[in-house]
């Protein structure tokens, strides 16, 4: 029978309508009929569940309509007289049954002038019965639909009034068909049908028996059992046909990763949800699960449970209900592992209390954290109500399955908060770590690799020994990534980029997630600064302000950029008269690798990764081998903040092994590196040879600082010292050579030495310390310089730890080693120049292969701007130094590298531009 449908026309007369049914579906039909001008004269629905009435009753009461609630309409097969009389009293012209779970007597069906019309979610006569949507999927139909029919004394056999059909794909589920078509279109179809009745255009087309089916209701347990002898397509259809409820069921023997638990008699009930046909070309790797009836063991892997049917067809199942508890399939063997609870913001705590009120209103009981939604009497329609009310409360888009998988109030709030942050799964995070009492606080950080949302051990079994530079004590040992670990992390990042939650959320949601991460970093600011101090030797007060403070600012800055990345339309010459439109899209590159140095561990991570994630990429990051601890703590915060699995991967390891593997990996499409020029050259070669991956390099520097005789000398001394000694001289833009005008040279040197002697060298955690230890011993040993006049310092401090005295050299000649090469330590190198020959000092300033930063001190604006124009460096400071900002682009020229960190320009490093031309 072909579907019947006519254009909807406004009713020419208003009918008196009785609505018999229940649910939000019926409530929406009620509202649409009222809008069309019909008069709903009575609503007949089910009894309240406790103190909870049906949504149809609620909406009817709001409109002031009479509501009747019956447990049943019949006793022993006969209509209850009192019920029939109450029904007749509303004097309806027509009965509308949008969703009705009760048997309605024919005395009621046939009583009105226009009798009764019913909604059915199939294209009748196919799939008559109570489980029609399920059978549409189980039978693999490629078309679904709905019917409005005239009720008779049969079961869905009355004449057809209106039908609509829609495509059903191999990926559809009960929920997708219902949400896309059967719910919204069914509501409109019922309203159209009433209007057709009012206009006298409603047909009565008798149902044919050709192609008719009557499928059993899927209520009894034996109807849910999976027949594993069937082919893969049939298994997929059966599982998705039962996806909403009650779930396709099988029984297995109790198992661990090692195999079946011997001696256990009780089988484990497992229900399967979220099936999809396996399209991947590669074989999934993981732990085996033995399922009776399958020739091949199923595989628990990072994306679910991979089942190979006996005909060879593969399907992947995302969720399992094991003995009544819903879990992600990949967590089958992890069900008993502890979880890290989310740390909530003040706004999120307010949401939790609002959600508690919603649960209380639905369940009419006091809500504790362990209150179970379904054990407390909730049904499927309560799930719909909960989803809608949470959306109204906080604009959080939950799916029905989110409630089925997180049935207690605490679990529900966790998944809702995760959704609001952009993630979808509760964070199953456990790790081996270190707890310490230091700096008057308790700190804790992981010591494992962070891959695909989990902390795991390295495949190699090798470790990095992490030393506290202030006292040379061993802090801990950290897992060191192998080449296979790199491959594992890159593949996880690729899956997250192409298929994971990160690829599905909007740019604005991505920004909200990064803001959440920044807030969490703010909450842990003191802990992060303490870890940075003991790990890298950073002075704690500086770490609070710069190492950590600027990191947080960076994440907030780029979080704001997420929804402002856009292309443009271009007026190409063929636009007219050929009607062509040319536009550009700014798209993420894909999997990016980041390799960062040891001088600002967390800040360098943030400078690169924030822009990278804001652009929509995923990341595999290798921190410096000598100080990876804040990067690992950052990984923990990512998990707590709800960053989806695989988006951020942190791999401590050696540069020669782990770093080289990232440069060589064919799935990495961009590599960002900060470090030495020599290593940068090696990386660039590897990137070119491997797959021509995009590269940005922030390399060495020998930044000149030119101080003219007309400067504010006090300011020049203060800033000159900061330009050299800031962060112990372990600063990529440190002033590597000061050119001081000869007339003020001696006075400048005298003042610098006097101030340098006042610097407090010592424990970086002490609030009065201004100069802490160098990062690690191998670097400190390289700092001894020769070949010029040493006026102060020049050696290691006589105490435990990697302390080096701030040092001042004068009479430095251009040919000397210390005039050309970066020291990366607290060493001030001073040369004289004459203002009578500015060209010469500019030539000398540009006389190295570096071009990262520079500085000029003078009161003469013209001279300052002229020098700024001619100095070949990516950053020029005038009458200041070290004044970087998250909004200002940062990067060098020549052998200081190319590409930018920070500012809008940094986004260009992690985006690709696609040009699209359309002829219309």
mmCIF file with all atom_site columns, N, CA and C in Angstrom, residues 60-96:
data_model
loop_
_atom_site.group_PDB
_atom_site.id
_atom_site.type_symbol
_atom_site.label_atom_id
_atom_site.label_alt_id
_atom_site.label_comp_id
_atom_site.label_asym_id
_atom_site.label_entity_id
_atom_site.label_seq_id
_atom_site.pdbx_PDB_ins_code
_atom_site.Cartn_x
_atom_site.Cartn_y
_atom_site.Cartn_z
_atom_site.occupancy
_atom_site.B_iso_or_equiv
_atom_site.pdbx_formal_charge
_atom_site.auth_seq_id
_atom_site.auth_comp_id
_atom_site.auth_asym_id
_atom_site.auth_atom_id
_atom_site.pdbx_PDB_model_num
ATOM 1   N N  . UNK A 1 60 ? -2.676  19.666 30.336 1.00 0.00 ? 60 UNK A N  1
ATOM 2   C CA . UNK A 1 60 ? -4.127  19.885 30.312 1.00 0.00 ? 60 UNK A CA 1
ATOM 3   C C  . UNK A 1 60 ? -4.568  20.742 31.491 1.00 0.00 ? 60 UNK A C  1
ATOM 4   N N  . UNK A 1 61 ? -4.016  20.471 32.674 1.00 0.00 ? 61 UNK A N  1
ATOM 5   C CA . UNK A 1 61 ? -4.358  21.268 33.850 1.00 0.00 ? 61 UNK A CA 1
ATOM 6   C C  . UNK A 1 61 ? -3.925  22.714 33.682 1.00 0.00 ? 61 UNK A C  1
ATOM 7   N N  . UNK A 1 62 ? -2.768  22.935 33.040 1.00 0.00 ? 62 UNK A N  1
ATOM 8   C CA . UNK A 1 62 ? -2.303  24.307 32.799 1.00 0.00 ? 62 UNK A CA 1
ATOM 9   C C  . UNK A 1 62 ? -3.267  25.076 31.905 1.00 0.00 ? 62 UNK A C  1
ATOM 10  N N  . UNK A 1 63 ? -3.912  24.364 30.989 1.00 0.00 ? 63 UNK A N  1
ATOM 11  C CA . UNK A 1 63 ? -4.891  24.997 30.084 1.00 0.00 ? 63 UNK A CA 1
ATOM 12  C C  . UNK A 1 63 ? -6.300  25.003 30.681 1.00 0.00 ? 63 UNK A C  1
ATOM 13  N N  . UNK A 1 64 ? -6.455  24.442 31.880 1.00 0.00 ? 64 UNK A N  1
ATOM 14  C CA . UNK A 1 64 ? -7.763  24.431 32.525 1.00 0.00 ? 64 UNK A CA 1
ATOM 15  C C  . UNK A 1 64 ? -8.731  23.424 31.944 1.00 0.00 ? 64 UNK A C  1
ATOM 16  N N  . UNK A 1 65 ? -8.223  22.357 31.378 1.00 0.00 ? 65 UNK A N  1
ATOM 17  C CA . UNK A 1 65 ? -9.069  21.339 30.765 1.00 0.00 ? 65 UNK A CA 1
ATOM 18  C C  . UNK A 1 65 ? -9.342  20.210 31.760 1.00 0.00 ? 65 UNK A C  1
ATOM 19  N N  . UNK A 1 66 ? -10.527 19.563 31.647 1.00 0.00 ? 66 UNK A N  1
ATOM 20  C CA . UNK A 1 66 ? -10.826 18.445 32.557 1.00 0.00 ? 66 UNK A CA 1
ATOM 21  C C  . UNK A 1 66 ? -9.915  17.255 32.286 1.00 0.00 ? 66 UNK A C  1
ATOM 22  N N  . UNK A 1 67 ? -9.410  16.672 33.358 1.00 0.00 ? 67 UNK A N  1
ATOM 23  C CA . UNK A 1 67 ? -8.479  15.552 33.256 1.00 0.00 ? 67 UNK A CA 1
ATOM 24  C C  . UNK A 1 67 ? -9.080  14.363 34.000 1.00 0.00 ? 67 UNK A C  1
ATOM 25  N N  . UNK A 1 68 ? -9.061  13.189 33.329 1.00 0.00 ? 68 UNK A N  1
ATOM 26  C CA . UNK A 1 68 ? -9.567  11.957 33.923 1.00 0.00 ? 68 UNK A CA 1
ATOM 27  C C  . UNK A 1 68 ? -8.429  10.933 33.911 1.00 0.00 ? 68 UNK A C  1
ATOM 28  N N  . UNK A 1 69 ? -8.224  10.301 35.059 1.00 0.00 ? 69 UNK A N  1
ATOM 29  C CA . UNK A 1 69 ? -7.121  9.345  35.189 1.00 0.00 ? 69 UNK A CA 1
ATOM 30  C C  . UNK A 1 69 ? -7.698  7.994  35.600 1.00 0.00 ? 69 UNK A C  1
ATOM 31  N N  . UNK A 1 70 ? -7.474  6.993  34.743 1.00 0.00 ? 70 UNK A N  1
ATOM 32  C CA . UNK A 1 70 ? -8.032  5.671  35.004 1.00 0.00 ? 70 UNK A CA 1
ATOM 33  C C  . UNK A 1 70 ? -6.929  4.628  35.066 1.00 0.00 ? 70 UNK A C  1
ATOM 34  N N  . UNK A 1 71 ? -7.089  3.719  36.021 1.00 0.00 ? 71 UNK A N  1
ATOM 35  C CA . UNK A 1 71 ? -6.210  2.566  36.053 1.00 0.00 ? 71 UNK A CA 1
ATOM 36  C C  . UNK A 1 71 ? -6.522  1.646  34.895 1.00 0.00 ? 71 UNK A C  1
ATOM 37  N N  . UNK A 1 72 ? -7.821  1.479  34.611 1.00 0.00 ? 72 UNK A N  1
ATOM 38  C CA . UNK A 1 72 ? -8.274  0.653  33.490 1.00 0.00 ? 72 UNK A CA 1
ATOM 39  C C  . UNK A 1 72 ? -9.639  1.140  33.040 1.00 0.00 ? 72 UNK A C  1
ATOM 40  N N  . UNK A 1 73 ? -9.993  0.810  31.803 1.00 0.00 ? 73 UNK A N  1
ATOM 41  C CA . UNK A 1 73 ? -11.314 1.176  31.266 1.00 0.00 ? 73 UNK A CA 1
ATOM 42  C C  . UNK A 1 73 ? -12.289 -0.006 31.349 1.00 0.00 ? 73 UNK A C  1
ATOM 43  N N  . UNK A 1 74 ? -11.746 -1.191 31.621 1.00 0.00 ? 74 UNK A N  1
ATOM 44  C CA . UNK A 1 74 ? -12.583 -2.388 31.584 1.00 0.00 ? 74 UNK A CA 1
ATOM 45  C C  . UNK A 1 74 ? -12.321 -3.269 32.807 1.00 0.00 ? 74 UNK A C  1
ATOM 46  N N  . UNK A 1 75 ? -13.318 -4.080 33.146 1.00 0.00 ? 75 UNK A N  1
ATOM 47  C CA . UNK A 1 75 ? -13.170 -5.142 34.132 1.00 0.00 ? 75 UNK A CA 1
ATOM 48  C C  . UNK A 1 75 ? -13.757 -6.403 33.524 1.00 0.00 ? 75 UNK A C  1
ATOM 49  N N  . UNK A 1 76 ? -12.946 -7.458 33.494 1.00 0.00 ? 76 UNK A N  1
ATOM 50  C CA . UNK A 1 76 ? -13.370 -8.734 32.917 1.00 0.00 ? 76 UNK A CA 1
ATOM 51  C C  . UNK A 1 76 ? -13.899 -8.566 31.499 1.00 0.00 ? 76 UNK A C  1
ATOM 52  N N  . UNK A 1 77 ? -13.214 -7.707 30.753 1.00 0.00 ? 77 UNK A N  1
ATOM 53  C CA . UNK A 1 77 ? -13.553 -7.552 29.341 1.00 0.00 ? 77 UNK A CA 1
ATOM 54  C C  . UNK A 1 77 ? -14.706 -6.623 29.062 1.00 0.00 ? 77 UNK A C  1
ATOM 55  N N  . UNK A 1 78 ? -15.305 -6.044 30.092 1.00 0.00 ? 78 UNK A N  1
ATOM 56  C CA . UNK A 1 78 ? -16.450 -5.158 29.873 1.00 0.00 ? 78 UNK A CA 1
ATOM 57  C C  . UNK A 1 78 ? -16.128 -3.767 30.371 1.00 0.00 ? 78 UNK A C  1
ATOM 58  N N  . UNK A 1 79 ? -16.621 -2.768 29.652 1.00 0.00 ? 79 UNK A N  1
ATOM 59  C CA . UNK A 1 79 ? -16.369 -1.385 30.007 1.00 0.00 ? 79 UNK A CA 1
ATOM 60  C C  . UNK A 1 79 ? -16.987 -1.079 31.372 1.00 0.00 ? 79 UNK A C  1
ATOM 61  N N  . UNK A 1 80 ? -16.268 -0.278 32.155 1.00 0.00 ? 80 UNK A N  1
ATOM 62  C CA . UNK A 1 80 ? -16.781 0.140  33.466 1.00 0.00 ? 80 UNK A CA 1
ATOM 63  C C  . UNK A 1 80 ? -17.827 1.235  33.234 1.00 0.00 ? 80 UNK A C  1
ATOM 64  N N  . UNK A 1 81 ? -19.053 1.035  33.674 1.00 0.00 ? 81 UNK A N  1
ATOM 65  C CA . UNK A 1 81 ? -20.129 1.993  33.357 1.00 0.00 ? 81 UNK A CA 1
ATOM 66  C C  . UNK A 1 81 ? -19.803 3.420  33.798 1.00 0.00 ? 81 UNK A C  1
ATOM 67  N N  . UNK A 1 82 ? -19.263 3.575  35.020 1.00 0.00 ? 82 UNK A N  1
ATOM 68  C CA . UNK A 1 82 ? -18.969 4.920  35.506 1.00 0.00 ? 82 UNK A CA 1
ATOM 69  C C  . UNK A 1 82 ? -17.929 5.622  34.624 1.00 0.00 ? 82 UNK A C  1
ATOM 70  N N  . UNK A 1 83 ? -16.957 4.851  34.176 1.00 0.00 ? 83 UNK A N  1
ATOM 71  C CA . UNK A 1 83 ? -15.929 5.415  33.295 1.00 0.00 ? 83 UNK A CA 1
ATOM 72  C C  . UNK A 1 83 ? -16.555 5.832  31.976 1.00 0.00 ? 83 UNK A C  1
ATOM 73  N N  . UNK A 1 84 ? -17.404 4.982  31.416 1.00 0.00 ? 84 UNK A N  1
ATOM 74  C CA . UNK A 1 84 ? -18.046 5.303  30.138 1.00 0.00 ? 84 UNK A CA 1
ATOM 75  C C  . UNK A 1 84 ? -18.897 6.564  30.252 1.00 0.00 ? 84 UNK A C  1
ATOM 76  N N  . UNK A 1 85 ? -19.631 6.698  31.339 1.00 0.00 ? 85 UNK A N  1
ATOM 77  C CA . UNK A 1 85 ? -20.477 7.882  31.504 1.00 0.00 ? 85 UNK A CA 1
ATOM 78  C C  . UNK A 1 85 ? -19.631 9.139  31.650 1.00 0.00 ? 85 UNK A C  1
ATOM 79  N N  . UNK A 1 86 ? -18.528 9.032  32.405 1.00 0.00 ? 86 UNK A N  1
ATOM 80  C CA . UNK A 1 86 ? -17.634 10.195 32.519 1.00 0.00 ? 86 UNK A CA 1
ATOM 81  C C  . UNK A 1 86 ? -17.086 10.591 31.159 1.00 0.00 ? 86 UNK A C  1
ATOM 82  N N  . UNK A 1 87 ? -16.720 9.572  30.393 1.00 0.00 ? 87 UNK A N  1
ATOM 83  C CA . UNK A 1 87 ? -16.186 9.884  29.069 1.00 0.00 ? 87 UNK A CA 1
ATOM 84  C C  . UNK A 1 87 ? -17.254 10.580 28.222 1.00 0.00 ? 87 UNK A C  1
ATOM 85  N N  . UNK A 1 88 ? -18.461 10.036 28.192 1.00 0.00 ? 88 UNK A N  1
ATOM 86  C CA . UNK A 1 88 ? -19.520 10.609 27.360 1.00 0.00 ? 88 UNK A CA 1
ATOM 87  C C  . UNK A 1 88 ? -19.845 12.035 27.762 1.00 0.00 ? 88 UNK A C  1
ATOM 88  N N  . UNK A 1 89 ? -19.608 12.385 29.024 1.00 0.00 ? 89 UNK A N  1
ATOM 89  C CA . UNK A 1 89 ? -19.995 13.703 29.523 1.00 0.00 ? 89 UNK A CA 1
ATOM 90  C C  . UNK A 1 89 ? -19.244 14.844 28.844 1.00 0.00 ? 89 UNK A C  1
ATOM 91  N N  . UNK A 1 90 ? -18.083 14.585 28.237 1.00 0.00 ? 90 UNK A N  1
ATOM 92  C CA . UNK A 1 90 ? -17.325 15.677 27.597 1.00 0.00 ? 90 UNK A CA 1
ATOM 93  C C  . UNK A 1 90 ? -17.868 15.990 26.215 1.00 0.00 ? 90 UNK A C  1
ATOM 94  N N  . UNK A 1 91 ? -18.684 15.059 25.653 1.00 0.00 ? 91 UNK A N  1
ATOM 95  C CA . UNK A 1 91 ? -19.372 15.298 24.371 1.00 0.00 ? 91 UNK A CA 1
ATOM 96  C C  . UNK A 1 91 ? -18.375 15.626 23.254 1.00 0.00 ? 91 UNK A C  1
ATOM 97  N N  . UNK A 1 92 ? -17.425 14.729 23.025 1.00 0.00 ? 92 UNK A N  1
ATOM 98  C CA . UNK A 1 92 ? -16.382 14.957 22.017 1.00 0.00 ? 92 UNK A CA 1
ATOM 99  C C  . UNK A 1 92 ? -16.891 14.627 20.630 1.00 0.00 ? 92 UNK A C  1
ATOM 100 N N  . UNK A 1 93 ? -16.367 15.343 19.612 1.00 0.00 ? 93 UNK A N  1
ATOM 101 C CA . UNK A 1 93 ? -16.640 15.031 18.204 1.00 0.00 ? 93 UNK A CA 1
ATOM 102 C C  . UNK A 1 93 ? -15.724 13.927 17.692 1.00 0.00 ? 93 UNK A C  1
ATOM 103 N N  . UNK A 1 94 ? -14.546 13.817 18.301 1.00 0.00 ? 94 UNK A N  1
ATOM 104 C CA . UNK A 1 94 ? -13.562 12.840 17.831 1.00 0.00 ? 94 UNK A CA 1
ATOM 105 C C  . UNK A 1 94 ? -12.626 12.498 18.974 1.00 0.00 ? 94 UNK A C  1
ATOM 106 N N  . UNK A 1 95 ? -12.180 11.245 19.005 1.00 0.00 ? 95 UNK A N  1
ATOM 107 C CA . UNK A 1 95 ? -11.134 10.813 19.931 1.00 0.00 ? 95 UNK A CA 1
ATOM 108 C C  . UNK A 1 95 ? -9.795  10.795 19.184 1.00 0.00 ? 95 UNK A C  1
ATOM 109 N N  . UNK A 1 96 ? -8.761  11.333 19.818 1.00 0.00 ? 96 UNK A N  1
ATOM 110 C CA . UNK A 1 96 ? -7.411  11.287 19.267 1.00 0.00 ? 96 UNK A CA 1
ATOM 111 C C  . UNK A 1 96 ? -6.549  10.495 20.242 1.00 0.00 ? 96 UNK A C  1
#
